Tab-separated table of C-alpha atoms in Angstrom:
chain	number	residue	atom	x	y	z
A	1	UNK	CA	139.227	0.095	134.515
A	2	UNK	CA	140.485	-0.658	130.928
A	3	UNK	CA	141.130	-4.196	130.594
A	4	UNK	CA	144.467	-5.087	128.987
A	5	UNK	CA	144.796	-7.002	125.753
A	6	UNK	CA	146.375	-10.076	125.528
A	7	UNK	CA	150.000	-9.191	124.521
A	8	UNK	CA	152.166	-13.033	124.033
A	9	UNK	CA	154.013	-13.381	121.111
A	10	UNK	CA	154.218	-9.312	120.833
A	11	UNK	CA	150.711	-9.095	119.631
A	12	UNK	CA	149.477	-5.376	118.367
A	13	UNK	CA	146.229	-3.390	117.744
A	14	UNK	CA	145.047	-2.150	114.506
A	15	UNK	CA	143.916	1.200	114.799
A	16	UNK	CA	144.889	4.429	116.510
A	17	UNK	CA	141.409	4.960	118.617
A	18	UNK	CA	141.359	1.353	120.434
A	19	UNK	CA	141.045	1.376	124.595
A	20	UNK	CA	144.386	0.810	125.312
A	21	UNK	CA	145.961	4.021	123.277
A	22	UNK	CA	143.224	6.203	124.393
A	23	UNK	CA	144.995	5.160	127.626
A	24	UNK	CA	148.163	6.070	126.653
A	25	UNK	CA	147.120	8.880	124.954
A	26	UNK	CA	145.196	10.082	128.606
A	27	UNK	CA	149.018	9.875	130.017
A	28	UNK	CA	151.147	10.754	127.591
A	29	UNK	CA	149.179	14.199	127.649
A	30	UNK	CA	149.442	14.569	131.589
A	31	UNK	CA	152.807	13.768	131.875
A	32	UNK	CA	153.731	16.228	129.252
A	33	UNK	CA	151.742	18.815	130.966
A	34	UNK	CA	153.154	18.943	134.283
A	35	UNK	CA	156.919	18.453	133.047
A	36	UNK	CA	156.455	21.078	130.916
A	37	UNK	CA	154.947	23.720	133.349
A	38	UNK	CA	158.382	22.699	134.850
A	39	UNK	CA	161.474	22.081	133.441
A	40	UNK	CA	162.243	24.699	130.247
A	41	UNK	CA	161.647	27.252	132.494
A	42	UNK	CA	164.022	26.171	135.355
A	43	UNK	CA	166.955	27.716	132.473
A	44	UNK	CA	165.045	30.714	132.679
A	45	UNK	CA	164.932	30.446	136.368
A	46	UNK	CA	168.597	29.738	136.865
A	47	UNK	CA	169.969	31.885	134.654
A	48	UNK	CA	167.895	35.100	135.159
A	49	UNK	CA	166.427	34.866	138.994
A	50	UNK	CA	169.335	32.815	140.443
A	51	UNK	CA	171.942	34.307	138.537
A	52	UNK	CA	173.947	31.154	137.446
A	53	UNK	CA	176.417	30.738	134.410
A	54	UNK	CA	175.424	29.248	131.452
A	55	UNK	CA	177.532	26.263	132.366
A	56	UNK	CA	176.533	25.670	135.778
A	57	UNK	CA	173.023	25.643	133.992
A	58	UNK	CA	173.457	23.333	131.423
A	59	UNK	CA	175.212	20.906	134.544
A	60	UNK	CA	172.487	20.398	136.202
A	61	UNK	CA	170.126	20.241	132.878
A	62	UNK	CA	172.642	17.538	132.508
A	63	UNK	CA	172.443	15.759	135.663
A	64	UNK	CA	169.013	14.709	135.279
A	65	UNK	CA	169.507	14.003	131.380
A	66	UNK	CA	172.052	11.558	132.809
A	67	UNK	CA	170.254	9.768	135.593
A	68	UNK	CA	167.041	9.479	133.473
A	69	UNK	CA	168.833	8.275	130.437
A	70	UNK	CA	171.659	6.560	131.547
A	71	UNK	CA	169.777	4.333	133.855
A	72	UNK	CA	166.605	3.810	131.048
A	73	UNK	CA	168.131	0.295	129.987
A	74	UNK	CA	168.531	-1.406	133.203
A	75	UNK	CA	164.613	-0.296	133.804
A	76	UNK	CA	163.653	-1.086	130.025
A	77	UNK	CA	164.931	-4.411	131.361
A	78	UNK	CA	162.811	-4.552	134.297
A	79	UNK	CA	159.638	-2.900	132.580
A	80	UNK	CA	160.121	-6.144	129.980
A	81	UNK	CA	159.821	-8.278	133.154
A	82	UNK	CA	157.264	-6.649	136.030
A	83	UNK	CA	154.883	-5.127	132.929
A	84	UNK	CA	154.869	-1.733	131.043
A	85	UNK	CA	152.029	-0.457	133.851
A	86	UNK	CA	153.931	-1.331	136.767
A	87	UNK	CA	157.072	0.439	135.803
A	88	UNK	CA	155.295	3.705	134.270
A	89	UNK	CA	153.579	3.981	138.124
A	90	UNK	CA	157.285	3.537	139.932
A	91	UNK	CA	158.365	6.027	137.691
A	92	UNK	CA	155.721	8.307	138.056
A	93	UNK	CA	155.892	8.334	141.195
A	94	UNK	CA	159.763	8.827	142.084
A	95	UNK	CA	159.338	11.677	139.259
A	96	UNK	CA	156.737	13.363	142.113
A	97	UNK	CA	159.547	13.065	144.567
A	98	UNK	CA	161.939	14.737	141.981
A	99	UNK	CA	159.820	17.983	141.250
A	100	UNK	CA	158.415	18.112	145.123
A	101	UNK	CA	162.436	18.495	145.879
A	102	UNK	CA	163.003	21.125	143.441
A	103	UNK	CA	160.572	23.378	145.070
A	104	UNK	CA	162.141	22.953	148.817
A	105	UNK	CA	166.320	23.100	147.988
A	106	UNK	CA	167.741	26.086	148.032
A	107	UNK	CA	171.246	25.428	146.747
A	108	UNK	CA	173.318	24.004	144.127
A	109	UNK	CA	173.532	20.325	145.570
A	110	UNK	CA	170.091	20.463	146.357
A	111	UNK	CA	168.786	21.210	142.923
A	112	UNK	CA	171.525	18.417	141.650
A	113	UNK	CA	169.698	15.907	143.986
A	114	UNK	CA	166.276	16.958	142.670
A	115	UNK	CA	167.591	16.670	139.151
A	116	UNK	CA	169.218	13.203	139.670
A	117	UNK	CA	166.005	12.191	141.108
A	118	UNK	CA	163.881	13.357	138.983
A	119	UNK	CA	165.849	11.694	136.198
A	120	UNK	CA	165.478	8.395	137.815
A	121	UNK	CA	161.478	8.630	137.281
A	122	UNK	CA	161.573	9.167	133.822
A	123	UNK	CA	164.404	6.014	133.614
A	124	UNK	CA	161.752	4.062	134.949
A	125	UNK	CA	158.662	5.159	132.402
A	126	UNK	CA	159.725	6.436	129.869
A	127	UNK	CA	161.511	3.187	128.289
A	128	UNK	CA	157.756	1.483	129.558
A	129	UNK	CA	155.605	3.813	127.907
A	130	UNK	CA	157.469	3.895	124.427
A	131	UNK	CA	157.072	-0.190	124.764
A	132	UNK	CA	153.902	-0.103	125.478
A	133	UNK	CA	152.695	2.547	122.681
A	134	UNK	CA	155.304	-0.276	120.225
A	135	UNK	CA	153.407	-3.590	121.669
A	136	UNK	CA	149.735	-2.228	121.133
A	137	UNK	CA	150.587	-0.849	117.822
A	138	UNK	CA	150.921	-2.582	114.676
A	139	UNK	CA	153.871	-2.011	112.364
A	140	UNK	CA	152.454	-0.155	109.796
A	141	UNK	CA	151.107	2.228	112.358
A	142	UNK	CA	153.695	2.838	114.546
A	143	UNK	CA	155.345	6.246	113.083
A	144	UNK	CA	151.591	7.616	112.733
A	145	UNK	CA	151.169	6.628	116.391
A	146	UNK	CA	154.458	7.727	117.689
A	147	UNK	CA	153.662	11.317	115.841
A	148	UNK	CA	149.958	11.688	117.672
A	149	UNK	CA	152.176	10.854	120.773
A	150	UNK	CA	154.160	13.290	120.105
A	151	UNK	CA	151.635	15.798	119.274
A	152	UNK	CA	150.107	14.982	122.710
A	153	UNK	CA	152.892	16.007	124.219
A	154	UNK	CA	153.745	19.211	122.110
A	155	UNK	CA	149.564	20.178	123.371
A	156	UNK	CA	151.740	19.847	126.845
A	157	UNK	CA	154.160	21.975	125.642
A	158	UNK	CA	151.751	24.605	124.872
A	159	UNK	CA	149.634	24.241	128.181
A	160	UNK	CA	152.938	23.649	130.464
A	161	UNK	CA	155.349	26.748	130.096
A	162	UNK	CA	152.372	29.290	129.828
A	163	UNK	CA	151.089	28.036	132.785
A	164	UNK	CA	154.059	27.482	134.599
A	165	UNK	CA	155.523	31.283	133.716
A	166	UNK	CA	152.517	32.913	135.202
A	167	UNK	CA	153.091	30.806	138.780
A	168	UNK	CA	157.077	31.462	138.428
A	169	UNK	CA	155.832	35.393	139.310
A	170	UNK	CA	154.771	34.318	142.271
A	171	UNK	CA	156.845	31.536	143.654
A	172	UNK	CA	159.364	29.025	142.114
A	173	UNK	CA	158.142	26.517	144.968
A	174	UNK	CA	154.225	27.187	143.650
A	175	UNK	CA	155.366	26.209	140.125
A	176	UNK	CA	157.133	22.945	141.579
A	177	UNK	CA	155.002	21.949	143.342
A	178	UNK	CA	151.499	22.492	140.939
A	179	UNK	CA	153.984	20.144	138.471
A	180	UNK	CA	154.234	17.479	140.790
A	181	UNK	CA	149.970	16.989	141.607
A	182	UNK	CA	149.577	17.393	137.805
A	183	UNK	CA	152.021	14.200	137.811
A	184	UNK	CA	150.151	12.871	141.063
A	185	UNK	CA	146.643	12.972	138.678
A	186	UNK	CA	149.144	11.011	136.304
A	187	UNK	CA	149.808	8.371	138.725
A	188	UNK	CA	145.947	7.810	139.766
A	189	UNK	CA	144.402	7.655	136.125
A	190	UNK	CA	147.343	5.579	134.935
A	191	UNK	CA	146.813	3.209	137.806
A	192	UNK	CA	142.901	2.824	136.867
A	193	UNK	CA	142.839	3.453	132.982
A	194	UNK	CA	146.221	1.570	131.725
A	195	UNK	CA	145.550	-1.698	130.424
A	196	UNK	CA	147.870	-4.781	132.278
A	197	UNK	CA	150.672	-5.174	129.907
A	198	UNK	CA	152.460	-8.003	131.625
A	199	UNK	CA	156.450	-7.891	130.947
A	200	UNK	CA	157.325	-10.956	127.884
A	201	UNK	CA	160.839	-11.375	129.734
A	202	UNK	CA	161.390	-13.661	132.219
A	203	UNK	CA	162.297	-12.592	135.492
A	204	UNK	CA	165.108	-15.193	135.799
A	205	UNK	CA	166.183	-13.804	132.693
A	206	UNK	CA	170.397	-12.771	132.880
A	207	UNK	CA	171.388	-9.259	131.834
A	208	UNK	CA	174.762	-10.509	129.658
A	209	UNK	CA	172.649	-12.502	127.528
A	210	UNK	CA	170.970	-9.473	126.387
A	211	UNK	CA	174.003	-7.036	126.753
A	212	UNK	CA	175.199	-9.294	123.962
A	213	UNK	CA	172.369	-10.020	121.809
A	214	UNK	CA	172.097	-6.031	121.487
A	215	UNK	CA	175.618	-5.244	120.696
A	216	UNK	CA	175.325	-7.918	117.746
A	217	UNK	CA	172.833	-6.000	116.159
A	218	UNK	CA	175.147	-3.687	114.352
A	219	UNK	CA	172.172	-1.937	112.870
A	220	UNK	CA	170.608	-0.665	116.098
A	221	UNK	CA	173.889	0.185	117.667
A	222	UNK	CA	174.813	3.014	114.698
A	223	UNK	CA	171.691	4.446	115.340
A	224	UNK	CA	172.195	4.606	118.724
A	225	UNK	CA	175.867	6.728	117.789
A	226	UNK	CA	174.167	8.521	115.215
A	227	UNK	CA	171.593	9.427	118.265
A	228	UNK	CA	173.969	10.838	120.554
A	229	UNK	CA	174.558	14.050	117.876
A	230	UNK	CA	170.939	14.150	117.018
A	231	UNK	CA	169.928	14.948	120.918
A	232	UNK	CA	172.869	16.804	121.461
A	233	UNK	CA	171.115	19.293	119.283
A	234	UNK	CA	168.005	18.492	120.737
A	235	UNK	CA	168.801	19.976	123.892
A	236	UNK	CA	170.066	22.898	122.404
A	237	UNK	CA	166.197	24.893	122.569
A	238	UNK	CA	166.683	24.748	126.029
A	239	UNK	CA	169.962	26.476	126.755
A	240	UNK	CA	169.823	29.082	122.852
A	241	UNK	CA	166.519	30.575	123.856
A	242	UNK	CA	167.032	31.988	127.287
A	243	UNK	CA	170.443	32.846	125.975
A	244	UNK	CA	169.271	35.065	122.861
A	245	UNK	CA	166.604	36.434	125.135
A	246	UNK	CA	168.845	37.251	127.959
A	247	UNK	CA	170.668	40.083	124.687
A	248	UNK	CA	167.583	40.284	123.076
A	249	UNK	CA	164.404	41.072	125.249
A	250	UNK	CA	163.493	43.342	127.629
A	251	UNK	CA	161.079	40.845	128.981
A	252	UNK	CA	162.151	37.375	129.608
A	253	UNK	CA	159.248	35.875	130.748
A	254	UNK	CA	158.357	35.919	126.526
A	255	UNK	CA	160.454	33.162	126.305
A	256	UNK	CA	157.194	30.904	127.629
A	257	UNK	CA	155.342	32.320	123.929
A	258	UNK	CA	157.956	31.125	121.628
A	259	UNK	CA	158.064	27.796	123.392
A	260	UNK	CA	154.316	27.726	123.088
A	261	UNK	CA	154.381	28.897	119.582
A	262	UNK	CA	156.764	26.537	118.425
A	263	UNK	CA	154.615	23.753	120.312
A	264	UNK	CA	151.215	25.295	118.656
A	265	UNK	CA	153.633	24.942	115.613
A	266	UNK	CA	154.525	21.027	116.240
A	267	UNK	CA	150.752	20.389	116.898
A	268	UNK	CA	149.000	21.490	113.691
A	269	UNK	CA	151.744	20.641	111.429
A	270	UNK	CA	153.114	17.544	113.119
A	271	UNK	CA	150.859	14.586	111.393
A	272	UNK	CA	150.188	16.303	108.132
A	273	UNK	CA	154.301	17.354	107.293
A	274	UNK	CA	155.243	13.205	107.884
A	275	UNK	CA	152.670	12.150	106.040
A	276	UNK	CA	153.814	13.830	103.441
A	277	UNK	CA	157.197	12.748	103.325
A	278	UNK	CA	156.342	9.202	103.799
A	279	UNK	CA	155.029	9.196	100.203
A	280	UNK	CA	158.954	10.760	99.336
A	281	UNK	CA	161.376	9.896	101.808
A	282	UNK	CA	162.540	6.825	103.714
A	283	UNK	CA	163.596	7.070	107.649
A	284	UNK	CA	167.080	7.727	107.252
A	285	UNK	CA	166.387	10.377	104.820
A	286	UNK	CA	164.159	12.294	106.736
A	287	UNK	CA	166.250	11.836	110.108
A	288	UNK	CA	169.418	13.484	107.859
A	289	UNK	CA	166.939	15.958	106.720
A	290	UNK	CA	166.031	16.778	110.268
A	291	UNK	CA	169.187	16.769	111.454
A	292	UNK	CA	171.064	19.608	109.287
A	293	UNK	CA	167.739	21.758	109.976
A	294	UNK	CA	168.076	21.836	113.745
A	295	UNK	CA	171.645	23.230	112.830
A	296	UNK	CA	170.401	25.608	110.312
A	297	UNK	CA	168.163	26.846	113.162
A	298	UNK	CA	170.879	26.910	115.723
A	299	UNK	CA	173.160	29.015	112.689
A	300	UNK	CA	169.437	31.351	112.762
A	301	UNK	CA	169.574	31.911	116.485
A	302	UNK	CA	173.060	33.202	116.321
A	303	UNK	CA	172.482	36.348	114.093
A	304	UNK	CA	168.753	36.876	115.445
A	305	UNK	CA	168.158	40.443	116.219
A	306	UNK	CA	164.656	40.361	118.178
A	307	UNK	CA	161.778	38.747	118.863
A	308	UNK	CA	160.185	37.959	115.476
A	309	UNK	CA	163.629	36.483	114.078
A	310	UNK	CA	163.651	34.624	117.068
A	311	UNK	CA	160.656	33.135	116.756
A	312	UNK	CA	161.408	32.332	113.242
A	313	UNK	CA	164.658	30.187	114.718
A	314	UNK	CA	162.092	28.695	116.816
A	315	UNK	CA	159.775	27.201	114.593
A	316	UNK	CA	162.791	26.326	112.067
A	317	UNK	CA	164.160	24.516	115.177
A	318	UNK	CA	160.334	22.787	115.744
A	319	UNK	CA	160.358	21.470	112.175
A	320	UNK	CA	163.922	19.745	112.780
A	321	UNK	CA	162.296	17.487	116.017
A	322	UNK	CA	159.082	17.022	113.938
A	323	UNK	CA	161.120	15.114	112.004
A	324	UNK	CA	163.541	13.718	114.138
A	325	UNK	CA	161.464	12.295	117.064
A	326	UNK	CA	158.449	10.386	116.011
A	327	UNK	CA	161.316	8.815	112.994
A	328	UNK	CA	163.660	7.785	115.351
A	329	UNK	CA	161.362	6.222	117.854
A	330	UNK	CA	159.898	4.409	114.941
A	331	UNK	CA	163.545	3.529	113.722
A	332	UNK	CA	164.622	2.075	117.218
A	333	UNK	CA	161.369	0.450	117.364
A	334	UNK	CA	162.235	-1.059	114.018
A	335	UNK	CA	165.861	-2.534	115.216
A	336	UNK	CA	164.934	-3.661	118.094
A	337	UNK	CA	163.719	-7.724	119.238
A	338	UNK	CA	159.943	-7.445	119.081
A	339	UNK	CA	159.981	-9.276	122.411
A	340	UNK	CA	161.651	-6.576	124.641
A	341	UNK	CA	160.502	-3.161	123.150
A	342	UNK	CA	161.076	-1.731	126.436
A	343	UNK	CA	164.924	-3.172	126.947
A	344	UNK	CA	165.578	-1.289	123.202
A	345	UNK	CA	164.194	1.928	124.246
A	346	UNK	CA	166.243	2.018	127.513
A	347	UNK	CA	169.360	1.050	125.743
A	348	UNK	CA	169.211	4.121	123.400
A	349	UNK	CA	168.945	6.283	127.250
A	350	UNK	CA	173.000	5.850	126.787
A	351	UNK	CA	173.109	7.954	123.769
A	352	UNK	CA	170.113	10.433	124.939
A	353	UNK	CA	172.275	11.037	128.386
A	354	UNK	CA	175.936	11.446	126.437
A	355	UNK	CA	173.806	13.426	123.488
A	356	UNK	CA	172.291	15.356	126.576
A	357	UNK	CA	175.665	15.597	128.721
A	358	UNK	CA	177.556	16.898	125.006
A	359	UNK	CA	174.918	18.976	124.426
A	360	UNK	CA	174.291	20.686	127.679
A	361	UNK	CA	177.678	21.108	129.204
A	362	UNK	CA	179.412	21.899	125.775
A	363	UNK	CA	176.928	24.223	124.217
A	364	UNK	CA	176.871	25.813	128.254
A	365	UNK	CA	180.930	25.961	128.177
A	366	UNK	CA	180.698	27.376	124.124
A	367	UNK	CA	178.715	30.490	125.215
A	368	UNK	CA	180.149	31.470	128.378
A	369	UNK	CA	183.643	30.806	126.794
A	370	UNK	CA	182.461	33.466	123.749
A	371	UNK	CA	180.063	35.806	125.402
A	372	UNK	CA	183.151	37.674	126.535
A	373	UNK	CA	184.758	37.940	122.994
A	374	UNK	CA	182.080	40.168	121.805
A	375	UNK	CA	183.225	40.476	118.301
A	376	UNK	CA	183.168	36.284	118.573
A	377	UNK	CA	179.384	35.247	120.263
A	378	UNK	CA	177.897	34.048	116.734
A	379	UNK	CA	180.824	30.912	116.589
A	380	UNK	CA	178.929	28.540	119.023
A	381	UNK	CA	176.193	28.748	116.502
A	382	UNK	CA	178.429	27.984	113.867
A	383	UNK	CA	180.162	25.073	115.508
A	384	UNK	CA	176.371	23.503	116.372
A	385	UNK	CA	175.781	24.110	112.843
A	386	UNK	CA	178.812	22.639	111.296
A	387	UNK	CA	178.221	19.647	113.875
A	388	UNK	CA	174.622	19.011	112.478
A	389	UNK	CA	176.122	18.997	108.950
A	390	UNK	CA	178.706	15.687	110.141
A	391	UNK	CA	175.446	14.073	112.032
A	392	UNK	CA	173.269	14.540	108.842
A	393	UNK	CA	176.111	13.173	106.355
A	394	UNK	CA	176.409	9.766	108.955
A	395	UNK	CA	173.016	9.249	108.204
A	396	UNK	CA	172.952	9.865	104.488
A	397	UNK	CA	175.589	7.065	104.341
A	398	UNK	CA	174.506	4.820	106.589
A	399	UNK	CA	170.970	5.193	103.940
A	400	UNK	CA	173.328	4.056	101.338
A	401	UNK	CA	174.885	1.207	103.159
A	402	UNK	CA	170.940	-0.381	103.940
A	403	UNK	CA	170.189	-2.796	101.478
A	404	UNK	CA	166.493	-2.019	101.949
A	405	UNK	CA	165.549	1.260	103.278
A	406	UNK	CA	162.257	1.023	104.534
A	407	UNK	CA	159.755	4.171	104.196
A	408	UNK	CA	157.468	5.545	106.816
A	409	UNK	CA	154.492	4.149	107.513
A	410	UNK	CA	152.063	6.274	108.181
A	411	UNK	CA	148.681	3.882	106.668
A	412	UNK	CA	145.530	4.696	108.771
């Protein structure tokens, strides 16, 4: 077993290679793999083998968006106080539960219940992993760090829907259940290679004190608005791929490649493209940036006329998150009280589950609402497009209201 690190008084490691990230790196990498064998393809699933609308889709995409964001700051609270390993095991292992139910319900309900509970796992470790990767990692390294995380998980994104397509041929259940023992290998290696990161808050610590210490930091709570539209869009891959392939393809099951693609994409480009514009750009700049080209790519996906185009929206959508993700992690990271990483991170679950719940629902309502106007299917695109355009100009002014932007820091 790794031996944790000393971590009073918030206490970081320089370097990207030390024990404890290799750790984290181990899994990050996991974890991506079996959620990703999982969950994009349960659109393609609903929609296309069970028949569902596009709304009653993007509801239960929702559900879990909810439970596993809405609930991440009351665990960020509780990963700050029981450790950062503790609360990535609960949550890995309620997750198991989650994905072992989606492969035995048969009906609506059910797959709301596996959803919901599947949510709650990542409430749990997601929040504790984020504060872990921030409390190992010094400042000047954290945007570099939080980009190889999420290359490590894009490398999931490659492996997971590929994988998971070719079992969804033979069995939905297979599929749910191969995710959950990739997760179950997650739980055992986490449990002997995580260091102990002991939580910094006290247990006896009240939850007012820091509902109120947050919402005077006036800084972290615009990000966390300007974060609800930014996911919103996010979420949008999920629900404008099987929908364009649904017209589009004779084939469905292609939709797996263009995820893969666009994660083979994120992978080779993801490092190199922010460290280039960390010798330009400052955070804000590059989350604006981001922002108006996951619309663009949205506006794309609306007039695409086959595969190829599609794929183009795809990777046009993939260079929007590379910018987006790793920045805002980095920016919420940069907000929040050294002391109670994990608490900051969960907080921001409120605007990833109404980002999610906006995104999902409304985009879901937007195309089944204009799928039967034919001469009127390309103005959901235009509406997520015009709505990344508002999100992109917030952040542009809230650049010009910092007194000192701070740049990426991407220093090895």
């Amino acid at each position: 077993m790794i031996r944790g690190l000393k971590r009073n008084k918030g206490t970081a490691v320089q370097g990207y290679l030390s024990p404890s990230l290799l750790a984290m790196y181990v899994d990050t990498l996991l974890m991506a793999i079996g959620f990703y064998m999982l969950v994009p393809l349960l659109s393609v699933y609903f929609i296309h083998h069970l028949h569902w609308s596009i709304s009653l889709t993007g509801f239960i995409l929702a559900v879990s968006g909810i439970s596993q964001n809405g609930l991440r700051f009351f665990c960020g609270i509780l990963a700050d106080r029981i450790g950062y390993k503790r609360a990535i095991l609960l949550g890995v292992g309620i997750r198991i539960v989650g994905f072992v139910l989606y492969g035995v319900v048969s009906h609506t309900v059910g797959f709301a219940i596996a959803a919901f509970v599947s949510g709650i796992g990542g409430a749990f470790f997601h929040p504790a992993s984020f504060g872990a990767y921030a409390r190992i990692t010094s400042e000047e390294m954290k945007t570099k760090i939080f980009s190889i995380r999420e290359t490590l998980s894009n490398i999931g994104f490659i492996l997971g829907p590929v994988i998971g397509m070719f079992l969804l041929q033979f069995d939905f259940t297979f599929v749910s259940f191969c995710s959950a023992f990739v997760f179950i290998l997650a739980f055992l290696l986490s449990w002997l290679l995580l260091p102990e990161m002991k939580g910094s808050s006290p247990m006896k610590q009240e939850i007012m004190p820091i509902v109120k210490k947050i919402m005077k930091n006036s800084r972290f709570l615009l990000l966390c608005l300007l974060i609800i539209g930014v996911w919103a869009l996010n979420v949008q891959l999920y629900l404008a791929v099987p929908v364009r392939a649904e017209v589009l393809l004779k084939d469905v099951d292609q939709v797996a490649y263009l995820y893969m693609a666009g994660a083979i994409f994120m992978v080779v480009f993801q490092i190199p493209l922010l460290q280039k514009l960390s010798e330009k750009l400052e955070q804000l700049t590059v989350m604006a940036i981001g922002t108006i080209i996951l619309g663009t790519s949205m506006l794309v996906f609306g007039f695409t006329k086959g595969l190829w185009s599609m794929l183009f929206a795809v990777l046009l959508f993939t260079v929007g998150q590379m910018m987006v993700v790793p920045t805002m992690n980095h920016l919420i990271s940069r907000y929040a009280d050294p002391q109670s990483f994990a608490t900051y991170f969960g907080f921001t679950g409120w605007s990833f589950a109404l980002g999610g719940l906006l995104g999902n629902t409304g985009g879901g309502f937007l195309h089944d609402y204009f799928k039967l106007e034919e001469d009127y299917t390309f103005i959901p695109w235009v509406i997520l497009f015009l709505f990344s355009c508002v999100i992109s100009i917030s952040f542009f002014i809230d650049r010009t209201s910092e007194k000192k932007p701070t740049p990426l820091h991407l220093k090895t």
